Short mmCIF file of C-alpha atoms in Angstrom, two decimals:
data_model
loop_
_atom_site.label_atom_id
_atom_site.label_comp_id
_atom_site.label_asym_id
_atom_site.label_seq_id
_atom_site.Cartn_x
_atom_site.Cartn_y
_atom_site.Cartn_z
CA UNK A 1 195.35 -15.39 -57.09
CA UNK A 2 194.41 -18.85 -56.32
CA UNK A 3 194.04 -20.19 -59.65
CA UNK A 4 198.12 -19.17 -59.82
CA UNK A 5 198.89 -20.67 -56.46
CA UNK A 6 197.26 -23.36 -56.78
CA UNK A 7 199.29 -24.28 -60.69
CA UNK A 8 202.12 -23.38 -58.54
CA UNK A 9 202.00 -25.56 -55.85
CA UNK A 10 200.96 -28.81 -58.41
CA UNK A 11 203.95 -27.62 -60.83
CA UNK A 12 206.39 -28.05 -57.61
CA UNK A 13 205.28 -31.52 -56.18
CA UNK A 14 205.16 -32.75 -60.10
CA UNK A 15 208.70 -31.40 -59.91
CA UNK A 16 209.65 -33.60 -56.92
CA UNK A 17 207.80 -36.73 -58.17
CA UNK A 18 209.75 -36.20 -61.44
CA UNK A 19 207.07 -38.65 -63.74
CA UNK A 20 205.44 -37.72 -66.83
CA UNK A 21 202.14 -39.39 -65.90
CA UNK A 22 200.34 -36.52 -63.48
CA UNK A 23 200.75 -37.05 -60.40
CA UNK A 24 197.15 -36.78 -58.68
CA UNK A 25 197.19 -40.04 -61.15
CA UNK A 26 199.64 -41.87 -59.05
CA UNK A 27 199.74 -43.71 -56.22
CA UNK A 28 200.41 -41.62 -53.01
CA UNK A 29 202.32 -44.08 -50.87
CA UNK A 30 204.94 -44.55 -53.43
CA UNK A 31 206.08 -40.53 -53.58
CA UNK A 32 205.21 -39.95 -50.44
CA UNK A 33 208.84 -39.92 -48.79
CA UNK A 34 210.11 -38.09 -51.60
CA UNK A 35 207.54 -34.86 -51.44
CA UNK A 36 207.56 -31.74 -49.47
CA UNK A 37 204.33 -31.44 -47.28
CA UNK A 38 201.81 -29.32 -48.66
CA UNK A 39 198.07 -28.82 -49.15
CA UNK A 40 198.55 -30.41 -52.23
CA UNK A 41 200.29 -33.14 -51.27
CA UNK A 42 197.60 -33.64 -48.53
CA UNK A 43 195.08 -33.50 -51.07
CA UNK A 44 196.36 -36.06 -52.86
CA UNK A 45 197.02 -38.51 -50.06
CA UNK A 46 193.45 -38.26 -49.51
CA UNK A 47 192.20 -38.69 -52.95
CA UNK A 48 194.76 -41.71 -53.33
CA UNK A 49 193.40 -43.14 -50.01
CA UNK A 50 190.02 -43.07 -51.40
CA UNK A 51 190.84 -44.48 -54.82
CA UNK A 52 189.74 -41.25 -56.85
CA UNK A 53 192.05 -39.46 -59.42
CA UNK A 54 191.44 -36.42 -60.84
CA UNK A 55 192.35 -35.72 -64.18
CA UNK A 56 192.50 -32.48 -65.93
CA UNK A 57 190.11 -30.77 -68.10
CA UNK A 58 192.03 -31.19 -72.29
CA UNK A 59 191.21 -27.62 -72.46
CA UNK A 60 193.61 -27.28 -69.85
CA UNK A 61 196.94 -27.32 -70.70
CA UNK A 62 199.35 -29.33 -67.80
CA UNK A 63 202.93 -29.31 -67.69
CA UNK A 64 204.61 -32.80 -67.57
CA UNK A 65 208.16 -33.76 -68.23
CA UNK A 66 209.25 -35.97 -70.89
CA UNK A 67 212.20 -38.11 -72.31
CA UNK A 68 214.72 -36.37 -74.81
CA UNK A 69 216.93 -39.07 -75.87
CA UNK A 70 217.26 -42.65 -76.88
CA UNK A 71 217.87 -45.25 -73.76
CA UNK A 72 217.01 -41.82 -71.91
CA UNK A 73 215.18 -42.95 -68.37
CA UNK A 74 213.36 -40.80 -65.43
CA UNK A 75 215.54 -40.15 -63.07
CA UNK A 76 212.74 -40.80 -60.09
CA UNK A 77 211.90 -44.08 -61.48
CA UNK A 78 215.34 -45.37 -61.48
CA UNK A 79 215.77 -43.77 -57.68
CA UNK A 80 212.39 -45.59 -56.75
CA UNK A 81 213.44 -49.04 -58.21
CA UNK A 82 217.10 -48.53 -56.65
CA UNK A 83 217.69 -50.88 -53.40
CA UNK A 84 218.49 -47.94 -51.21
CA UNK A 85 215.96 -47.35 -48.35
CA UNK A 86 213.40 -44.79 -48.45
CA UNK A 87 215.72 -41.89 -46.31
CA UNK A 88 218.21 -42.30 -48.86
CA UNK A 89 215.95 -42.16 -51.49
CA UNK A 90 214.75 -38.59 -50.21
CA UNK A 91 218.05 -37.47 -50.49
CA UNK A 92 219.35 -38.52 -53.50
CA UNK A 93 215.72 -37.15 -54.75
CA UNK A 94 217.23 -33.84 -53.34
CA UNK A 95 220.07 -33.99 -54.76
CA UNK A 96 218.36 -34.50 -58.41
CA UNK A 97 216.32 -30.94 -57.79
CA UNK A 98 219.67 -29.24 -56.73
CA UNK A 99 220.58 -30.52 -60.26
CA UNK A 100 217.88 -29.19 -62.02
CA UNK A 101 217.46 -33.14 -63.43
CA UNK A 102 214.67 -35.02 -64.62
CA UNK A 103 216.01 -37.48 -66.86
CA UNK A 104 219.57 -39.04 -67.30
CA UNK A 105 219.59 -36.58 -70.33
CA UNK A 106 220.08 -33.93 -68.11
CA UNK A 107 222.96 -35.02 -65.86
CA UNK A 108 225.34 -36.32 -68.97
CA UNK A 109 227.63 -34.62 -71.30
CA UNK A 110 226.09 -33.63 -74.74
CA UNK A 111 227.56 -37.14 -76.60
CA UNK A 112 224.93 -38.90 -73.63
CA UNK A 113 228.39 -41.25 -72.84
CA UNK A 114 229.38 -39.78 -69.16
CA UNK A 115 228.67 -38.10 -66.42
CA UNK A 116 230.47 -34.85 -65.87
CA UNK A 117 232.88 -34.02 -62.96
CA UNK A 118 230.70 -31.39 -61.51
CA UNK A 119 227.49 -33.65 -61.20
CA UNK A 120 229.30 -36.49 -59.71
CA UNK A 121 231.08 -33.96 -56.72
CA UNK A 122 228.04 -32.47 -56.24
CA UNK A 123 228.26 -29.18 -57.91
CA UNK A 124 226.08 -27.50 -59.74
CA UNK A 125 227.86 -25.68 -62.28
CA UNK A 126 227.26 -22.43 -63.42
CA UNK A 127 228.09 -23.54 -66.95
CA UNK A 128 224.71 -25.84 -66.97
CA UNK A 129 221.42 -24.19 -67.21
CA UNK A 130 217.79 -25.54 -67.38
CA UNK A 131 214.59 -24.29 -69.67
CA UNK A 132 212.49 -24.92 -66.61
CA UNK A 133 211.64 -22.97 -63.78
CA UNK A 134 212.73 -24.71 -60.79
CA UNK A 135 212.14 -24.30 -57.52
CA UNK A 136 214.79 -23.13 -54.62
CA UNK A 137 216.64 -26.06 -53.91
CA UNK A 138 220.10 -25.65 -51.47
CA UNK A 139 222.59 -28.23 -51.72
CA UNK A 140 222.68 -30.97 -49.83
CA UNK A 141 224.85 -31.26 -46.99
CA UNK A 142 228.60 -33.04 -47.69
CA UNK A 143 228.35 -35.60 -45.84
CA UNK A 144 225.00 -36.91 -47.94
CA UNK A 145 227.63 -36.76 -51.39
CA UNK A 146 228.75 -40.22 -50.61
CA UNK A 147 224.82 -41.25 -51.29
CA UNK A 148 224.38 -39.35 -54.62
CA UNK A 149 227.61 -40.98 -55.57
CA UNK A 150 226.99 -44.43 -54.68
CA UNK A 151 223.95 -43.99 -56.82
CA UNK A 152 225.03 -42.58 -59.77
CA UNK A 153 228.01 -45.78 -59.81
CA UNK A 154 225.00 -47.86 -60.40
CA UNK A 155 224.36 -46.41 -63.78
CA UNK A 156 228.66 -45.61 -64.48
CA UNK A 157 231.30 -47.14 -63.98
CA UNK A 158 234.38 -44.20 -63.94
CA UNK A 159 231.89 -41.87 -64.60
CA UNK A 160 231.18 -43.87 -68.30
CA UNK A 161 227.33 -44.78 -68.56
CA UNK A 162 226.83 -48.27 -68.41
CA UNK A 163 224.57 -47.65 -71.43
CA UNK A 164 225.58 -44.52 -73.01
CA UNK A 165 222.50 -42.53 -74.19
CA UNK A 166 221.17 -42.40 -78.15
CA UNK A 167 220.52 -39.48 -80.45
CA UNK A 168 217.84 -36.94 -79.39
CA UNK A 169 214.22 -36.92 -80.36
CA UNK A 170 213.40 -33.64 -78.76
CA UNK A 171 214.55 -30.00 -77.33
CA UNK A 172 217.35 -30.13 -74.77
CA UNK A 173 216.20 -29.27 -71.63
CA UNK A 174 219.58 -28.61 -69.94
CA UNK A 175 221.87 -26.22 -71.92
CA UNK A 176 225.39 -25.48 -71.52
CA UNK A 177 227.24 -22.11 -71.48
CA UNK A 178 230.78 -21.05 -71.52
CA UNK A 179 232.59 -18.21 -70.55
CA UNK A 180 235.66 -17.41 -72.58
CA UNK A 181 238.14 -14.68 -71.92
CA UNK A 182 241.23 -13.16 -74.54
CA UNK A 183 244.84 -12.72 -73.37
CA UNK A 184 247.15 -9.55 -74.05
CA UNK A 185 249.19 -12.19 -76.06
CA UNK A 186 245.76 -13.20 -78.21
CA UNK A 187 245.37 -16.67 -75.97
CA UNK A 188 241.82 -17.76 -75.28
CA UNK A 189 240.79 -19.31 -71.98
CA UNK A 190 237.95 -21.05 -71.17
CA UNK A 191 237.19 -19.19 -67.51
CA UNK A 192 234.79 -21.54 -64.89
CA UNK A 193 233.99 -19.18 -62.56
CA UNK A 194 232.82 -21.79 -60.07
CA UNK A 195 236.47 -23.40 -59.14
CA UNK A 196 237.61 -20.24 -59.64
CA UNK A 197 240.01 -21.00 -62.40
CA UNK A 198 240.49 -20.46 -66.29
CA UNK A 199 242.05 -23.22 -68.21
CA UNK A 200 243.47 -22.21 -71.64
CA UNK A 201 242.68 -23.74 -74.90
CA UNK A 202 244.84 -25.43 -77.45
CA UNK A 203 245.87 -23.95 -81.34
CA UNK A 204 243.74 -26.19 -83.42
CA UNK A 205 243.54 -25.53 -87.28
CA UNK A 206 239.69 -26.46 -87.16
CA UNK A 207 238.70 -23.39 -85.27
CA UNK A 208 239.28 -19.80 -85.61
CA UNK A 209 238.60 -16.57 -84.18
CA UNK A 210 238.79 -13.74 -87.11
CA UNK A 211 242.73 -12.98 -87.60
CA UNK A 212 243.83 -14.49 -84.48
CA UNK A 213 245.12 -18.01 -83.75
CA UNK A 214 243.25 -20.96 -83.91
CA UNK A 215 242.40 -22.49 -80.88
CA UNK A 216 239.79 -25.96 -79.85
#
């Protein structure tokens, strides 16, 4: 129905803008080059060329993002402060919904201290999942990776945050989940099916697995 469309089409473009303020309560011209046209979008230009907002009824609940962690920062307001020009912007705003990413939170490891391998050459792994439904996003094209990269080295250095996130303060949104396979000879392998390769795991006397080894 409409009604559905309609929560649809405001859940996606709050999506791109990636705030937790609603964005109808924003100003247009500063999203603008980061949103996919649509009615909504148009909408909103014209309410923010007319100085109106429109705010939601409280008996109607609205989705908006939110921080997780300590030092944890929206990932749209650090592209929109960044010094690269609006085009590049865009992309590395694409590259963020091929993520799945709305905060740093959601593009570090779980100790909030680096950025993982996959996230900074531009893969989405299949080991990292999101609570939100997100809409289709393709990956960007190879030759935009050195842009995504050049952005995220202004918050690491090596792939280390230059300030390493604090303990959380609410629900991770961004889960991971590992596949692990047993050998004839009772080895355990951690498999990632996106490279396509299994790496095996060490004996470790703090972990076991019924009467078998102990592995990490």
């Amino acid at each position: 129905d409409i009604r559905r469309q309609l929560l649809i089409s405001m859940g996606y473009t709050q999506m791109e803008v990636g705030s937790d303020v609603q964005f109808l309560r924003l100003n247009f011209s500063n999203y603008k080059h980061l949103l996919t046209p649509t009615w909504t979008t148009h909408l909103w230009e014209f309410l923010s060329l007319s100085n109106i907002q429109l705010w939601n009824a409280t008996s109607e609940t609205v989705w908006l993002p939110s921080l997780q962690r300590d030092h944890d920062t929206f990932l749209s307001s650090l592209i929109l402060a960044s010094s690269f020009t609006r085009a590049k912007q865009r992309l590395i705003n694409e590259w963020r919904l091929y993520f799945h990413a709305v905060t740093l939170a959601d593009l570090t490891t779980s100790n909030g201290k680096t950025i993982p391998k996959d996230i900074l050459f531009g893969w989405r792994s299949s080991e990292r999942c999101s609570d939100l439904r997100w809409p289709v996003a393709s990956r960007p094209g190879a030759s935009h990776l050195p842009i995504w990269q050049s952005f995220l080295s202004t918050l690491s250095i090596d792939g280390n945050l230059i300030r390493p996130l604090g303990p959380w303060f609410a629900p991770q949104r961004c889960h991971n989940k590992w596949m692990y396979r047993l050998d004839s000879m009772d080895g355990l392998w951690k498999v990632d099916n996106e490279l396509g390769r299994a790496t095996e795991l060490l004996p470790s006397p703090t972990r076991c697995l019924g009467r078998r080894l102990r592995f990490l």
